[in-house]
Amino acid sequence: MAHVTSIVYRPKKTGRPQDRYERVPAERVQLAPFKGIVGDQKGGSTKRQLNIMLAETLAELGEEGFRVAPGEMGEQIVLTGLDPAALAEGTQLRLGGAVVEVGILRTGCARFEMIQGQPRGRVKGRLGVLATVVTGGEVAVGDAVEVVTG
């Protein structure tokens, strides 16, 4: 069964280190509709509310030399056991008590290249997806993940 493996976020009013993404681990968070993780610096009304990746992809990237500890790829939520096809744009996923809608693929940026020390082209199509929060609620590590629509 698919489930939430990791949750990290960037607390508001924290610095922006040059050599890493600022992320702190959380066992549970509250997702706010059309905002993202409550208390997250990245939260807002854009389509970049959440960065979601699959644990299986992170494992592959780790074998290729990328740093993949929680948050090191810029992700916020990691899922395990989910069919990658479920991350198609427009699919809605229930994560614990919240529902998110999958948006576009993450592409990486110059900051990603600087932090990882590798070109973003090496991860094309494998950096997970951006998602928006459709229905707010609590999400915890270990919560089941269910495809609602898609």
PDB file of C-alpha atoms in Angstrom:
ATOM      1  CA  MET A   1       0.000   0.000   0.000  1.00  0.00           C
ATOM      2  CA  ALA A   2       1.279   3.465  -0.887  1.00  0.00           C
ATOM      3  CA  HIS A   3       2.083   5.726   2.030  1.00  0.00           C
ATOM      4  CA  VAL A   4       3.799   8.956   3.090  1.00  0.00           C
ATOM      5  CA  THR A   5       7.473   8.251   3.874  1.00  0.00           C
ATOM      6  CA  SER A   6       8.888  11.690   4.634  1.00  0.00           C
ATOM      7  CA  ILE A   7       7.712  15.244   5.255  1.00  0.00           C
ATOM      8  CA  VAL A   8      10.022  18.257   5.416  1.00  0.00           C
ATOM      9  CA  TYR A   9       9.404  21.978   5.089  1.00  0.00           C
ATOM     10  CA  ARG A  10      11.129  25.348   5.301  1.00  0.00           C
ATOM     11  CA  PRO A  11       9.929  27.211   8.375  1.00  0.00           C
ATOM     12  CA  LYS A  12       9.021  30.845   7.869  1.00  0.00           C
ATOM     13  CA  LYS A  13      11.668  33.410   8.743  1.00  0.00           C
ATOM     14  CA  THR A  14      14.608  31.069   8.276  1.00  0.00           C
ATOM     15  CA  GLY A  15      17.742  31.824   6.333  1.00  0.00           C
ATOM     16  CA  ARG A  16      18.560  30.516   2.894  1.00  0.00           C
ATOM     17  CA  PRO A  17      21.862  28.637   3.057  1.00  0.00           C
ATOM     18  CA  GLN A  18      23.806  28.613  -0.193  1.00  0.00           C
ATOM     19  CA  ASP A  19      24.924  24.987   0.022  1.00  0.00           C
ATOM     20  CA  ARG A  20      21.628  23.233   0.801  1.00  0.00           C
ATOM     21  CA  TYR A  21      17.866  23.574   0.914  1.00  0.00           C
ATOM     22  CA  GLU A  22      16.651  24.730   4.318  1.00  0.00           C
ATOM     23  CA  ARG A  23      14.270  21.969   5.421  1.00  0.00           C
ATOM     24  CA  VAL A  24      13.266  20.551   8.786  1.00  0.00           C
ATOM     25  CA  PRO A  25      11.668  17.129   9.218  1.00  0.00           C
ATOM     26  CA  ALA A  26       8.137  16.766  10.562  1.00  0.00           C
ATOM     27  CA  GLU A  27       6.170  13.725  11.637  1.00  0.00           C
ATOM     28  CA  ARG A  28       2.915  15.508  10.776  1.00  0.00           C
ATOM     29  CA  VAL A  29       1.830  18.766   9.157  1.00  0.00           C
ATOM     30  CA  GLN A  30      -1.370  20.584   8.365  1.00  0.00           C
ATOM     31  CA  LEU A  31      -2.061  21.321   4.688  1.00  0.00           C
ATOM     32  CA  ALA A  32      -4.081  24.456   3.982  1.00  0.00           C
ATOM     33  CA  PRO A  33      -6.275  24.627   0.860  1.00  0.00           C
ATOM     34  CA  PHE A  34      -4.527  26.445  -1.982  1.00  0.00           C
ATOM     35  CA  LYS A  35      -1.609  27.373   0.318  1.00  0.00           C
ATOM     36  CA  GLY A  36       0.501  24.288   1.112  1.00  0.00           C
ATOM     37  CA  ILE A  37       2.074  23.294   4.427  1.00  0.00           C
ATOM     38  CA  VAL A  38       0.994  25.579   7.269  1.00  0.00           C
ATOM     39  CA  GLY A  39       4.070  27.479   8.477  1.00  0.00           C
ATOM     40  CA  ASP A  40       6.091  26.737   5.336  1.00  0.00           C
ATOM     41  CA  GLN A  41       8.048  29.571   3.737  1.00  0.00           C
ATOM     42  CA  LYS A  42       7.184  28.142   0.299  1.00  0.00           C
ATOM     43  CA  GLY A  43       3.444  28.067   1.001  1.00  0.00           C
ATOM     44  CA  GLY A  44       1.341  30.418  -1.066  1.00  0.00           C
ATOM     45  CA  SER A  45      -1.340  30.713  -3.653  1.00  0.00           C
ATOM     46  CA  THR A  46       0.817  29.682  -6.603  1.00  0.00           C
ATOM     47  CA  LYS A  47       0.932  26.261  -8.248  1.00  0.00           C
ATOM     48  CA  ARG A  48       4.200  25.589  -6.395  1.00  0.00           C
ATOM     49  CA  GLN A  49       2.587  24.753  -3.047  1.00  0.00           C
ATOM     50  CA  LEU A  50       4.100  21.282  -2.648  1.00  0.00           C
ATOM     51  CA  ASN A  51       7.032  19.386  -4.127  1.00  0.00           C
ATOM     52  CA  ILE A  52       6.245  15.660  -4.114  1.00  0.00           C
ATOM     53  CA  MET A  53       8.670  12.866  -5.008  1.00  0.00           C
ATOM     54  CA  LEU A  54       8.649   9.076  -4.947  1.00  0.00           C
ATOM     55  CA  ALA A  55      11.025   7.225  -2.599  1.00  0.00           C
ATOM     56  CA  GLU A  56      11.852   4.759  -5.346  1.00  0.00           C
ATOM     57  CA  THR A  57      13.079   7.580  -7.603  1.00  0.00           C
ATOM     58  CA  LEU A  58      15.111   9.079  -4.763  1.00  0.00           C
ATOM     59  CA  ALA A  59      16.797   5.693  -4.248  1.00  0.00           C
ATOM     60  CA  GLU A  60      17.768   5.582  -7.931  1.00  0.00           C
ATOM     61  CA  LEU A  61      19.106   9.137  -7.807  1.00  0.00           C
ATOM     62  CA  GLY A  62      21.104   8.288  -4.685  1.00  0.00           C
ATOM     63  CA  GLU A  63      22.752   5.418  -6.560  1.00  0.00           C
ATOM     64  CA  GLU A  64      23.715   7.946  -9.249  1.00  0.00           C
ATOM     65  CA  GLY A  65      25.539  10.151  -6.750  1.00  0.00           C
ATOM     66  CA  PHE A  66      22.875  12.692  -5.813  1.00  0.00           C
ATOM     67  CA  ARG A  67      22.387  13.655  -2.159  1.00  0.00           C
ATOM     68  CA  VAL A  68      18.928  12.338  -1.298  1.00  0.00           C
ATOM     69  CA  ALA A  69      18.469  12.625   2.464  1.00  0.00           C
ATOM     70  CA  PRO A  70      15.091  14.177   3.373  1.00  0.00           C
ATOM     71  CA  GLY A  71      14.772  17.580   1.696  1.00  0.00           C
ATOM     72  CA  GLU A  72      18.099  17.482  -0.148  1.00  0.00           C
ATOM     73  CA  MET A  73      16.439  17.280  -3.564  1.00  0.00           C
ATOM     74  CA  GLY A  74      14.152  20.202  -2.696  1.00  0.00           C
ATOM     75  CA  GLU A  75      11.171  17.929  -2.106  1.00  0.00           C
ATOM     76  CA  GLN A  76       8.717  18.336   0.765  1.00  0.00           C
ATOM     77  CA  ILE A  77       6.697  15.126   0.723  1.00  0.00           C
ATOM     78  CA  VAL A  78       7.985  11.681  -0.262  1.00  0.00           C
ATOM     79  CA  LEU A  79       5.632   8.830  -1.134  1.00  0.00           C
ATOM     80  CA  THR A  80       6.453   5.121  -1.273  1.00  0.00           C
ATOM     81  CA  GLY A  81       4.718   2.375  -3.217  1.00  0.00           C
ATOM     82  CA  LEU A  82       2.739   4.624  -5.562  1.00  0.00           C
ATOM     83  CA  ASP A  83       2.569   3.792  -9.258  1.00  0.00           C
ATOM     84  CA  PRO A  84       4.468   6.618 -11.012  1.00  0.00           C
ATOM     85  CA  ALA A  85       1.540   6.916 -13.451  1.00  0.00           C
ATOM     86  CA  ALA A  86      -0.495   8.276 -10.525  1.00  0.00           C
ATOM     87  CA  LEU A  87       1.638  11.430 -10.666  1.00  0.00           C
ATOM     88  CA  ALA A  88       0.085  12.487 -13.972  1.00  0.00           C
ATOM     89  CA  GLU A  89      -1.040  16.107 -14.139  1.00  0.00           C
ATOM     90  CA  GLY A  90      -4.621  16.513 -12.882  1.00  0.00           C
ATOM     91  CA  THR A  91      -4.628  13.401 -10.678  1.00  0.00           C
ATOM     92  CA  GLN A  92      -5.933  13.972  -7.163  1.00  0.00           C
ATOM     93  CA  LEU A  93      -4.331  12.092  -4.283  1.00  0.00           C
ATOM     94  CA  ARG A  94      -5.567  11.701  -0.730  1.00  0.00           C
ATOM     95  CA  LEU A  95      -2.642  12.024   1.673  1.00  0.00           C
ATOM     96  CA  GLY A  96      -3.943  11.301   5.156  1.00  0.00           C
ATOM     97  CA  GLY A  97      -6.733  13.825   5.742  1.00  0.00           C
ATOM     98  CA  ALA A  98      -5.889  16.111   2.800  1.00  0.00           C
ATOM     99  CA  VAL A  99      -6.378  15.976  -0.971  1.00  0.00           C
ATOM    100  CA  VAL A 100      -3.779  17.368  -3.367  1.00  0.00           C
ATOM    101  CA  GLU A 101      -3.871  17.769  -7.130  1.00  0.00           C
ATOM    102  CA  VAL A 102      -0.806  16.891  -9.165  1.00  0.00           C
ATOM    103  CA  GLY A 103       0.429  19.702 -11.386  1.00  0.00           C
ATOM    104  CA  ILE A 104       3.457  19.921 -13.631  1.00  0.00           C
ATOM    105  CA  LEU A 105       6.764  18.066 -13.388  1.00  0.00           C
ATOM    106  CA  ARG A 106       9.504  19.772 -11.380  1.00  0.00           C
ATOM    107  CA  THR A 107      12.401  20.770 -13.605  1.00  0.00           C
ATOM    108  CA  GLY A 108      15.089  21.974 -11.237  1.00  0.00           C
ATOM    109  CA  CYS A 109      16.872  25.304 -11.413  1.00  0.00           C
ATOM    110  CA  ALA A 110      20.312  26.862 -11.101  1.00  0.00           C
ATOM    111  CA  ARG A 111      20.016  26.610  -7.298  1.00  0.00           C
ATOM    112  CA  PHE A 112      19.417  22.857  -7.602  1.00  0.00           C
ATOM    113  CA  GLU A 113      22.561  22.551  -9.755  1.00  0.00           C
ATOM    114  CA  MET A 114      24.622  24.545  -7.255  1.00  0.00           C
ATOM    115  CA  ILE A 115      23.404  22.516  -4.258  1.00  0.00           C
ATOM    116  CA  GLN A 116      23.726  19.110  -5.914  1.00  0.00           C
ATOM    117  CA  GLY A 117      26.832  19.942  -7.953  1.00  0.00           C
ATOM    118  CA  GLN A 118      25.293  18.249 -10.975  1.00  0.00           C
ATOM    119  CA  PRO A 119      23.380  19.517 -14.017  1.00  0.00           C
ATOM    120  CA  ARG A 120      19.594  19.467 -13.796  1.00  0.00           C
ATOM    121  CA  GLY A 121      19.487  17.673 -17.137  1.00  0.00           C
ATOM    122  CA  ARG A 122      20.573  14.496 -15.315  1.00  0.00           C
ATOM    123  CA  VAL A 123      17.292  14.476 -13.389  1.00  0.00           C
ATOM    124  CA  LYS A 124      14.945  15.535 -16.193  1.00  0.00           C
ATOM    125  CA  GLY A 125      11.519  13.974 -15.609  1.00  0.00           C
ATOM    126  CA  ARG A 126      12.595  12.507 -12.254  1.00  0.00           C
ATOM    127  CA  LEU A 127      12.352  15.423  -9.813  1.00  0.00           C
ATOM    128  CA  GLY A 128       8.773  14.695  -8.867  1.00  0.00           C
ATOM    129  CA  VAL A 129       5.843  17.013  -9.299  1.00  0.00           C
ATOM    130  CA  LEU A 130       4.434  20.280  -8.081  1.00  0.00           C
ATOM    131  CA  ALA A 131       1.025  19.945  -6.457  1.00  0.00           C
ATOM    132  CA  THR A 132      -1.710  22.153  -5.035  1.00  0.00           C
ATOM    133  CA  VAL A 133      -3.785  21.486  -1.938  1.00  0.00           C
ATOM    134  CA  VAL A 134      -7.451  21.004  -2.864  1.00  0.00           C
ATOM    135  CA  THR A 135      -8.775  19.947   0.555  1.00  0.00           C
ATOM    136  CA  GLY A 136      -6.844  20.826   3.680  1.00  0.00           C
ATOM    137  CA  GLY A 137      -6.152  18.414   6.476  1.00  0.00           C
ATOM    138  CA  GLU A 138      -3.492  16.698   8.521  1.00  0.00           C
ATOM    139  CA  VAL A 139      -0.849  14.537   6.865  1.00  0.00           C
ATOM    140  CA  ALA A 140       1.544  12.345   8.841  1.00  0.00           C
ATOM    141  CA  VAL A 141       4.445  10.073   8.017  1.00  0.00           C
ATOM    142  CA  GLY A 142       2.954   6.613   7.529  1.00  0.00           C
ATOM    143  CA  ASP A 143      -0.438   7.857   6.287  1.00  0.00           C
ATOM    144  CA  ALA A 144      -1.962   5.956   3.386  1.00  0.00           C
ATOM    145  CA  VAL A 145      -1.929   7.512  -0.077  1.00  0.00           C
ATOM    146  CA  GLU A 146      -4.948   6.930  -2.296  1.00  0.00           C
ATOM    147  CA  VAL A 147      -5.664   7.985  -5.868  1.00  0.00           C
ATOM    148  CA  VAL A 148      -8.965   9.894  -5.734  1.00  0.00           C
ATOM    149  CA  THR A 149      -9.271  10.862  -9.413  1.00  0.00           C
ATOM    150  CA  GLY A 150      -7.082  10.479 -12.408  1.00  0.00           C
TER     151      GLY A 150
END
